[in-house]
Coordinates of C-alpha atoms in Angstrom, one line a residue:
X1 CA -25.2 -32.5 29.7
X2 CA -21.2 -33.1 30.2
X3 CA -20.9 -35.3 26.0
X4 CA -22.9 -32.0 25.0
X5 CA -20.7 -29.8 26.3
X6 CA -17.8 -31.4 24.8
X7 CA -18.8 -32.3 21.6
X8 CA -20.7 -27.7 21.5
X9 CA -16.9 -26.8 22.7
X10 CA -15.1 -28.9 20.6
X11 CA -17.5 -27.6 17.1
X12 CA -17.2 -24.1 18.4
X13 CA -13.4 -24.3 19.5
X14 CA -14.2 -22.8 23.2
X15 CA -11.3 -23.9 26.0
X16 CA -12.7 -21.9 28.4
X17 CA -12.9 -24.7 31.4
X18 CA -15.4 -22.2 32.8
X19 CA -18.2 -22.3 30.1
X20 CA -20.7 -24.8 30.2
X21 CA -23.2 -25.2 27.6
X22 CA -26.4 -27.0 28.3
X23 CA -28.4 -26.9 25.1
X24 CA -28.6 -25.3 21.6
X25 CA -31.7 -24.6 19.0
X26 CA -32.5 -22.1 16.2
X27 CA -34.5 -19.0 16.3
X28 CA -35.5 -16.7 13.6
X29 CA -34.1 -12.8 15.0
X30 CA -34.9 -10.0 12.7
X31 CA -36.4 -12.1 10.0
X32 CA -32.9 -13.8 9.6
X33 CA -32.7 -17.2 11.3
X34 CA -29.9 -17.5 14.1
X35 CA -28.0 -20.1 15.6
X36 CA -28.0 -20.2 19.2
X37 CA -26.0 -21.7 22.0
X38 CA -26.6 -21.7 26.1
X39 CA -24.3 -21.8 28.2
X40 CA -22.9 -20.2 31.5
X41 CA -20.2 -19.1 32.6
X42 CA -18.9 -19.9 35.7
X43 CA -16.7 -18.2 38.8
X44 CA -14.7 -20.6 40.9
X45 CA -13.0 -18.1 43.2
X46 CA -12.6 -14.8 44.4
X47 CA -11.0 -12.5 42.0
X48 CA -9.9 -10.5 44.7
X49 CA -8.5 -12.6 47.4
X50 CA -8.9 -15.8 45.9
X51 CA -11.8 -17.4 48.7
X52 CA -13.7 -20.5 47.2
X53 CA -16.5 -19.5 50.0
X54 CA -18.7 -17.3 47.1
X55 CA -22.2 -16.4 47.0
X56 CA -24.2 -16.7 44.7
X57 CA -26.8 -13.7 43.3
X58 CA -28.3 -14.5 40.1
X59 CA -26.9 -14.5 36.7
X60 CA -26.4 -11.7 33.4
X61 CA -27.3 -13.1 30.5
X62 CA -24.5 -11.1 27.6
X63 CA -25.6 -12.4 23.7
X64 CA -22.1 -13.2 22.4
X65 CA -22.1 -12.9 18.2
X66 CA -19.2 -15.6 17.2
X67 CA -17.9 -16.0 14.2
X68 CA -19.0 -18.9 12.4
X69 CA -18.0 -20.2 8.5
X70 CA -21.9 -19.6 7.1
X71 CA -22.4 -16.0 7.1
X72 CA -26.3 -16.6 6.6
X73 CA -26.5 -18.2 9.8
X74 CA -25.1 -16.5 12.6
X75 CA -23.7 -17.6 15.4
X76 CA -24.5 -16.1 19.3
X77 CA -23.4 -17.9 22.1
X78 CA -26.5 -16.6 25.8
X79 CA -23.5 -16.9 28.3
X80 CA -25.1 -16.8 31.7
X81 CA -22.3 -15.1 33.8
X82 CA -22.7 -15.5 37.2
X83 CA -22.8 -12.8 39.9
X84 CA -20.9 -13.7 43.3
X85 CA -19.9 -11.9 46.4
X86 CA -16.9 -13.7 49.0
X87 CA -18.2 -14.4 52.4
X88 CA -14.0 -13.7 53.6
X89 CA -13.5 -10.0 51.3
X90 CA -17.4 -9.3 51.4
X91 CA -15.8 -8.4 47.6
X92 CA -19.0 -8.6 44.7
X93 CA -17.7 -9.6 41.2
X94 CA -19.6 -11.2 37.9
X95 CA -17.4 -14.4 36.0
X96 CA -14.9 -13.5 33.3
X97 CA -13.5 -15.0 30.5
X98 CA -11.8 -15.0 28.1
X99 CA -14.0 -15.9 25.0
X100 CA -15.4 -11.8 25.3
X101 CA -14.0 -9.3 26.8
X102 CA -15.8 -7.3 30.0
X103 CA -18.6 -4.9 28.9
X104 CA -18.7 -6.0 25.3
X105 CA -20.7 -9.2 23.4
X106 CA -18.7 -9.1 20.0
X107 CA -16.4 -11.9 21.4
X108 CA -12.4 -11.7 20.8
X109 CA -12.9 -13.9 17.5
X110 CA -15.2 -12.5 16.5
X111 CA -12.6 -9.8 16.4
X112 CA -9.6 -11.6 15.5
X113 CA -11.9 -12.4 12.4
X114 CA -11.9 -9.2 11.4
X115 CA -8.2 -8.2 11.9
X116 CA -7.6 -10.7 9.4
X117 CA -10.2 -9.3 6.9
X118 CA -8.3 -6.0 6.9
X119 CA -4.9 -6.8 6.0
X120 CA -6.8 -8.3 2.7
X121 CA -7.9 -5.5 0.2
X122 CA -11.5 -4.9 0.9
X123 CA -13.8 -2.8 1.9
X124 CA -15.3 -2.6 6.1
X125 CA -19.0 -2.8 4.8
X126 CA -18.0 -6.7 3.1
X127 CA -15.9 -7.8 6.2
X128 CA -18.5 -6.4 8.4
X129 CA -21.1 -8.2 6.7
X130 CA -19.3 -11.5 6.9
X131 CA -19.0 -11.7 10.5
X132 CA -22.4 -9.8 11.2
X133 CA -21.6 -7.2 12.9
X134 CA -21.2 -3.8 12.7
X135 CA -19.6 -1.2 10.5
X136 CA -18.1 1.1 13.5
X137 CA -17.1 -2.7 15.0
X138 CA -14.8 -3.1 11.9
X139 CA -13.2 0.7 12.4
X140 CA -12.8 0.3 16.2
X141 CA -10.7 -3.0 15.6
X142 CA -8.9 -0.8 12.9
X143 CA -8.4 1.7 15.5
X144 CA -6.8 0.1 17.4
X145 CA -3.5 -0.8 16.1
X146 CA -1.6 1.5 15.6
X147 CA -0.3 3.4 12.8
X148 CA 2.8 4.1 13.6
X149 CA 5.7 2.4 11.2
X150 CA 8.8 3.8 13.4
X151 CA 8.1 5.2 16.6
X152 CA 12.5 6.3 17.3
X153 CA 15.0 8.5 15.9
X154 CA 17.7 7.2 16.7
X155 CA 18.1 4.5 13.7
X156 CA 17.6 5.4 9.9
X157 CA 18.5 2.8 6.7
X158 CA 21.1 3.2 5.4
X159 CA 19.9 3.3 2.1
X160 CA 16.0 5.2 1.4
X161 CA 14.1 5.7 -1.4
X162 CA 11.5 8.9 -2.0
X163 CA 8.1 9.8 -3.8
X164 CA 4.8 10.6 -3.1
X165 CA 0.9 9.6 -3.6
X166 CA -2.3 10.4 -3.2
X167 CA -4.1 9.6 -0.9
X168 CA -7.0 11.6 2.1
X169 CA -8.4 14.3 -0.2
X170 CA -7.2 13.8 -3.1
X171 CA -3.4 15.2 -1.9
X172 CA -0.2 14.2 -2.3
X173 CA 1.2 12.2 0.4
X174 CA 4.7 11.9 1.7
X175 CA 6.5 7.6 1.5
X176 CA 10.1 6.4 3.2
X177 CA 11.5 3.4 1.9
X178 CA 14.2 1.4 3.1
X179 CA 16.2 0.9 -0.4
X180 CA 17.2 -2.5 0.6
X181 CA 14.9 -4.5 2.5
X182 CA 11.8 -2.8 0.7
X183 CA 10.4 -1.9 4.9
X184 CA 8.2 1.5 4.7
X185 CA 10.3 4.1 6.6
X186 CA 7.4 6.9 7.1
X187 CA 4.4 7.9 6.1
X188 CA 3.6 11.9 6.2
X189 CA 0.7 13.9 5.4
X190 CA 2.3 16.4 2.9
X191 CA 4.9 16.5 1.0
X192 CA 5.4 19.6 2.3
X193 CA 9.8 20.8 2.6
X194 CA 9.3 22.1 5.7
X195 CA 7.3 19.5 6.8
X196 CA 10.3 16.7 5.3
X197 CA 12.9 19.3 7.2
X198 CA 11.1 19.1 10.6
X199 CA 10.5 15.1 11.1
X200 CA 14.0 14.4 9.2
X201 CA 15.5 17.0 11.6
X202 CA 14.4 14.5 15.1
X203 CA 16.7 12.3 14.1
X204 CA 20.0 11.6 16.2
X205 CA 23.5 13.4 14.0
X206 CA 23.9 9.2 13.1
X207 CA 21.6 8.5 12.3
X208 CA 21.8 10.5 9.0
X209 CA 24.7 10.3 8.9
X210 CA 23.9 6.8 8.5
X211 CA 22.2 7.4 4.8
X212 CA 24.4 6.1 1.6
X213 CA 22.5 6.7 -0.9
X214 CA 18.3 8.7 -1.4
X215 CA 16.9 7.1 -4.8
X216 CA 14.4 9.3 -6.0
X217 CA 12.6 11.4 -9.2
X218 CA 13.4 14.6 -10.3
X219 CA 11.5 17.0 -7.5
X220 CA 13.7 19.8 -7.2
X221 CA 13.2 20.1 -4.0
X222 CA 13.9 16.4 -2.5
X223 CA 17.8 17.3 -3.1
X224 CA 17.5 20.2 -1.0
X225 CA 16.3 18.2 1.6
X226 CA 19.0 15.4 1.1
X227 CA 22.2 18.1 0.6
X228 CA 20.4 19.6 4.2
X229 CA 19.7 16.5 6.5
X230 CA 22.1 13.9 5.3
X231 CA 25.5 14.6 5.1
X232 CA 27.3 11.2 3.7
X233 CA 24.4 10.4 1.3
X234 CA 24.1 10.2 -2.4
X235 CA 21.6 11.7 -4.4
X236 CA 19.9 9.0 -7.0
X237 CA 17.9 9.7 -9.8
X238 CA 15.3 6.5 -10.4
X239 CA 16.3 5.3 -14.4
X240 CA 12.8 4.7 -14.8
X241 CA 12.1 8.2 -14.2
X242 CA 14.6 9.9 -16.4
X243 CA 13.7 7.8 -19.6
X244 CA 10.5 8.1 -19.1
X245 CA 11.4 11.9 -19.5
X246 CA 13.1 11.2 -22.6
X247 CA 10.5 9.7 -24.9
X248 CA 7.3 11.5 -23.3
X249 CA 10.3 14.4 -25.2
X250 CA 10.3 12.2 -28.3
X251 CA 6.5 11.9 -28.3
X252 CA 5.6 15.5 -27.8
X253 CA 8.3 16.1 -31.2
X254 CA 6.9 13.4 -32.8
X255 CA 3.2 14.7 -32.4
X256 CA 4.5 17.8 -33.7
X257 CA 6.5 16.3 -37.0
X258 CA 3.2 14.6 -37.3
X259 CA 0.8 17.6 -37.4
X260 CA 3.0 19.2 -40.4
X261 CA 1.9 16.5 -42.9
X262 CA -1.5 16.6 -44.5
X263 CA -4.0 13.7 -42.9
X264 CA -4.1 11.3 -45.7
X265 CA -0.4 11.5 -46.3
X266 CA 1.9 7.9 -45.6
X267 CA 5.2 10.3 -43.7
X268 CA 1.2 11.5 -41.5
X269 CA -0.1 7.6 -41.1
X270 CA 3.7 6.4 -40.7
X271 CA 4.5 8.7 -37.4
X272 CA 0.6 8.1 -36.0
X273 CA -0.6 4.4 -36.4
X274 CA 2.5 2.4 -35.5
X275 CA 3.1 4.8 -32.3
X276 CA 4.0 2.1 -29.8
X277 CA 7.1 1.1 -32.4
X278 CA 8.7 4.2 -31.5
X279 CA 9.1 3.8 -27.8
X280 CA 10.4 0.5 -28.2
X281 CA 13.9 0.2 -28.2
X282 CA 14.7 -1.2 -31.7
X283 CA 16.6 -4.2 -31.2
X284 CA 13.4 -5.4 -30.3
X285 CA 11.3 -4.4 -33.3
X286 CA 10.7 -7.3 -36.3
X287 CA 13.4 -6.7 -38.6
X288 CA 12.8 -10.0 -41.1
X289 CA 9.2 -10.4 -41.3
X290 CA 7.1 -8.1 -43.2
X291 CA 3.1 -7.6 -42.3
X292 CA 0.7 -5.4 -44.5
X293 CA -1.1 -2.0 -42.8
X294 CA -4.1 -0.8 -44.0
X295 CA -3.1 3.0 -42.6
X296 CA -0.4 3.4 -45.2
X297 CA -1.7 0.2 -47.3
X298 CA 1.6 -1.2 -47.5
X299 CA 4.0 -4.7 -46.3
X300 CA 6.7 -3.2 -44.0
X301 CA 8.8 -4.6 -41.4
X302 CA 8.9 -3.0 -37.5
X303 CA 11.7 -1.2 -37.5
X304 CA 11.5 -0.4 -41.5
X305 CA 8.1 1.6 -40.7
X306 CA 10.3 3.0 -38.1
X307 CA 12.9 4.1 -40.0
X308 CA 11.0 5.6 -42.6
X309 CA 8.8 7.4 -40.1
X310 CA 11.9 9.0 -38.5
X311 CA 13.5 9.6 -41.6
X312 CA 10.9 12.5 -42.7
X313 CA 12.8 14.9 -40.3
X314 CA 16.3 16.1 -39.3
X315 CA 15.3 16.4 -35.5
X316 CA 13.1 13.7 -35.8
X317 CA 16.0 11.5 -36.5
X318 CA 18.3 12.8 -33.9
X319 CA 15.9 12.6 -31.0
X320 CA 15.5 9.0 -31.5
X321 CA 19.3 7.7 -31.8
X322 CA 20.0 9.7 -28.9
X323 CA 16.8 8.3 -27.1
X324 CA 17.9 4.7 -28.5
X325 CA 21.4 5.3 -27.1
X326 CA 20.9 7.4 -24.3
X327 CA 18.7 4.2 -22.7
X328 CA 21.3 1.2 -23.6
X329 CA 24.1 3.6 -21.7
X330 CA 21.5 3.6 -19.1
X331 CA 21.3 -0.3 -19.1
X332 CA 24.6 -0.8 -19.5
X333 CA 25.6 1.4 -16.9
X334 CA 28.1 3.9 -19.7
X335 CA 27.6 7.0 -17.6
X336 CA 31.2 8.5 -20.1
X337 CA 28.0 7.7 -23.1
X338 CA 25.2 9.5 -20.8
X339 CA 27.3 12.4 -19.8
X340 CA 28.7 12.2 -23.5
X341 CA 24.5 12.5 -25.2
X342 CA 23.6 14.7 -22.1
X343 CA 25.4 17.7 -23.7
X344 CA 24.8 16.6 -27.1
X345 CA 24.5 19.2 -29.8
X346 CA 22.9 18.2 -32.6
X347 CA 19.2 19.6 -33.5
X348 CA 17.0 18.0 -31.2
X349 CA 13.4 18.8 -30.4
X350 CA 12.6 22.0 -28.1
X351 CA 11.0 19.4 -24.5
X352 CA 13.9 17.4 -25.9
X353 CA 17.2 19.8 -25.2
X354 CA 15.3 20.6 -22.0
X355 CA 14.7 17.5 -20.9
X356 CA 18.7 17.4 -21.5
X357 CA 19.4 20.1 -19.6
X358 CA 17.7 19.3 -16.6
X359 CA 19.5 16.0 -17.0
X360 CA 22.6 18.4 -17.2
X361 CA 22.2 20.4 -14.2
X362 CA 21.6 16.9 -12.3
X363 CA 24.7 15.4 -13.6
X364 CA 25.9 13.7 -10.5
X365 CA 22.7 12.5 -9.3
X366 CA 22.4 10.6 -12.7
X367 CA 25.2 9.2 -13.6
X368 CA 24.6 7.2 -10.4
X369 CA 21.3 6.5 -11.4
X370 CA 22.8 4.2 -13.9
X371 CA 26.1 3.9 -12.1
X372 CA 24.2 2.7 -8.2
X373 CA 21.7 -0.4 -8.7
X374 CA 19.6 1.5 -6.1
X375 CA 15.8 2.6 -8.2
X376 CA 12.5 3.8 -6.4
X377 CA 11.1 0.7 -8.2
X378 CA 9.5 -1.2 -4.9
X379 CA 8.1 1.9 -3.8
X380 CA 6.6 2.7 -6.9
X381 CA 5.4 -1.2 -6.2
X382 CA 4.2 -0.4 -3.2
X383 CA 2.2 3.2 -4.1
X384 CA 0.6 0.1 -6.9
X385 CA -0.3 -1.5 -3.4
X386 CA -1.5 1.6 -1.5
X387 CA -3.9 2.6 -4.9
X388 CA -6.0 -0.8 -4.5
X389 CA -5.8 0.0 -0.7
X390 CA -7.7 2.9 -1.1
X391 CA -9.7 1.3 -4.4
X392 CA -11.3 -1.3 -2.1
X393 CA -12.3 1.2 0.0
X394 CA -13.9 3.4 -2.4
X395 CA -10.9 6.3 -0.6
X396 CA -10.6 7.5 2.8
X397 CA -11.4 10.1 4.7
X398 CA -8.9 9.8 7.5
X399 CA -5.0 10.0 7.2
X400 CA -4.9 7.9 10.2
X401 CA -7.0 4.7 9.3
X402 CA -5.0 4.4 5.9
X403 CA -2.1 4.8 7.4
X404 CA -3.8 1.8 9.9
X405 CA -4.9 -0.5 6.5
X406 CA -1.3 -0.5 4.7
X407 CA 0.6 -0.7 8.1
X408 CA -2.1 -4.1 8.2
X409 CA -1.6 -5.1 5.2
X410 CA 1.8 -5.2 5.5
X411 CA 1.5 -7.4 8.2
X412 CA 3.3 -4.5 10.9
X413 CA 0.2 -3.7 12.6
X414 CA 1.5 -3.3 16.4
X415 CA -1.1 -3.8 18.9
X416 CA -1.2 0.4 21.2
X417 CA -1.2 -1.9 24.6
X418 CA -0.3 -5.8 25.2
X419 CA -3.7 -6.2 25.8
X420 CA -5.7 -3.8 24.3
X421 CA -6.1 -4.7 20.7
X422 CA -9.7 -6.8 20.9
X423 CA -10.7 -3.8 23.7
X424 CA -14.2 -3.2 23.5
X425 CA -16.1 -2.8 20.2

């Protein structure tokens, strides 16, 4: 019996010395084959006074679900817990073990395995099926993890990044990251100006004065929040969003010019077929080896096709040259060239003119975006992770669960209490 007990404990990785395994067998439960281990949990001493003089009074049989590598063969430990009465202090008690919590039939090892699976891009249904537990159990394990990111309002990072993402009920949630170590500072349910002012207003004046830069897109009221909450912060417009606005303006003008030509004309086909080439940097276009294109029925290099296409309109050519110069100035951090391009008076498209006016209105922040090394790239990558989390779960209807799942996938979860993570489920 001792040898059998040691072998089963080694196989199941059970270290509790008070558990004694006596037998194992297979049994069909609800048309599924289960592996059953019979064991007894011994109460060695009174938990109240420590006396060894105990009166045994039967057992409480509990079927405990235990993790297994083979999900098609669930493991159940049929544990008989001793009920005892202390002869010295007259207290009744029942044997308890770290294997499972009191009043619970799911082992702590199973909950830890569920918790580990929650750090991956998987749905709760698949996690429950793999661990032979209910979906409610998985949700309770998730609910025992704290969803808070910053508990103290005495510190803020020197470099912040603002953005939003689409979450519960297709609502936009606000997200803020540390620009240096790319850790989440906070995620708020809404991105309304009143909510953001209230949240950042809770921080101490010293914490808000510590913020040196805030990177964002061209959202108009984010800048008002920065000016109101962070007295020493510089506003930095993300480089990607600047170039995106400019390329979209040029693309709109290209389509507008293209529609002025007949669909069978060479000019129309040059502006329509190789549309992706107009959005690339001119230095990256092929200039040596021409290729035949059946749309405009000619053999041209990529640079020749783009050059002939923009020559169909003076406004299109000016806009293309401005876009290429703008991209190069942003990449090199040439703020003087950037400022002259924003004040350009050449004939360009209406939408591009509005884009330049937007840049001119936010000139200092735009120049900071080109001069400083900070950007929203880390935040865009983190938003991509959030989208994957939502996609794997087919969406979330509970904002707290979404927030906790994000924290788990970043391995930053925090227990509500030291020993409460594996409470009843």
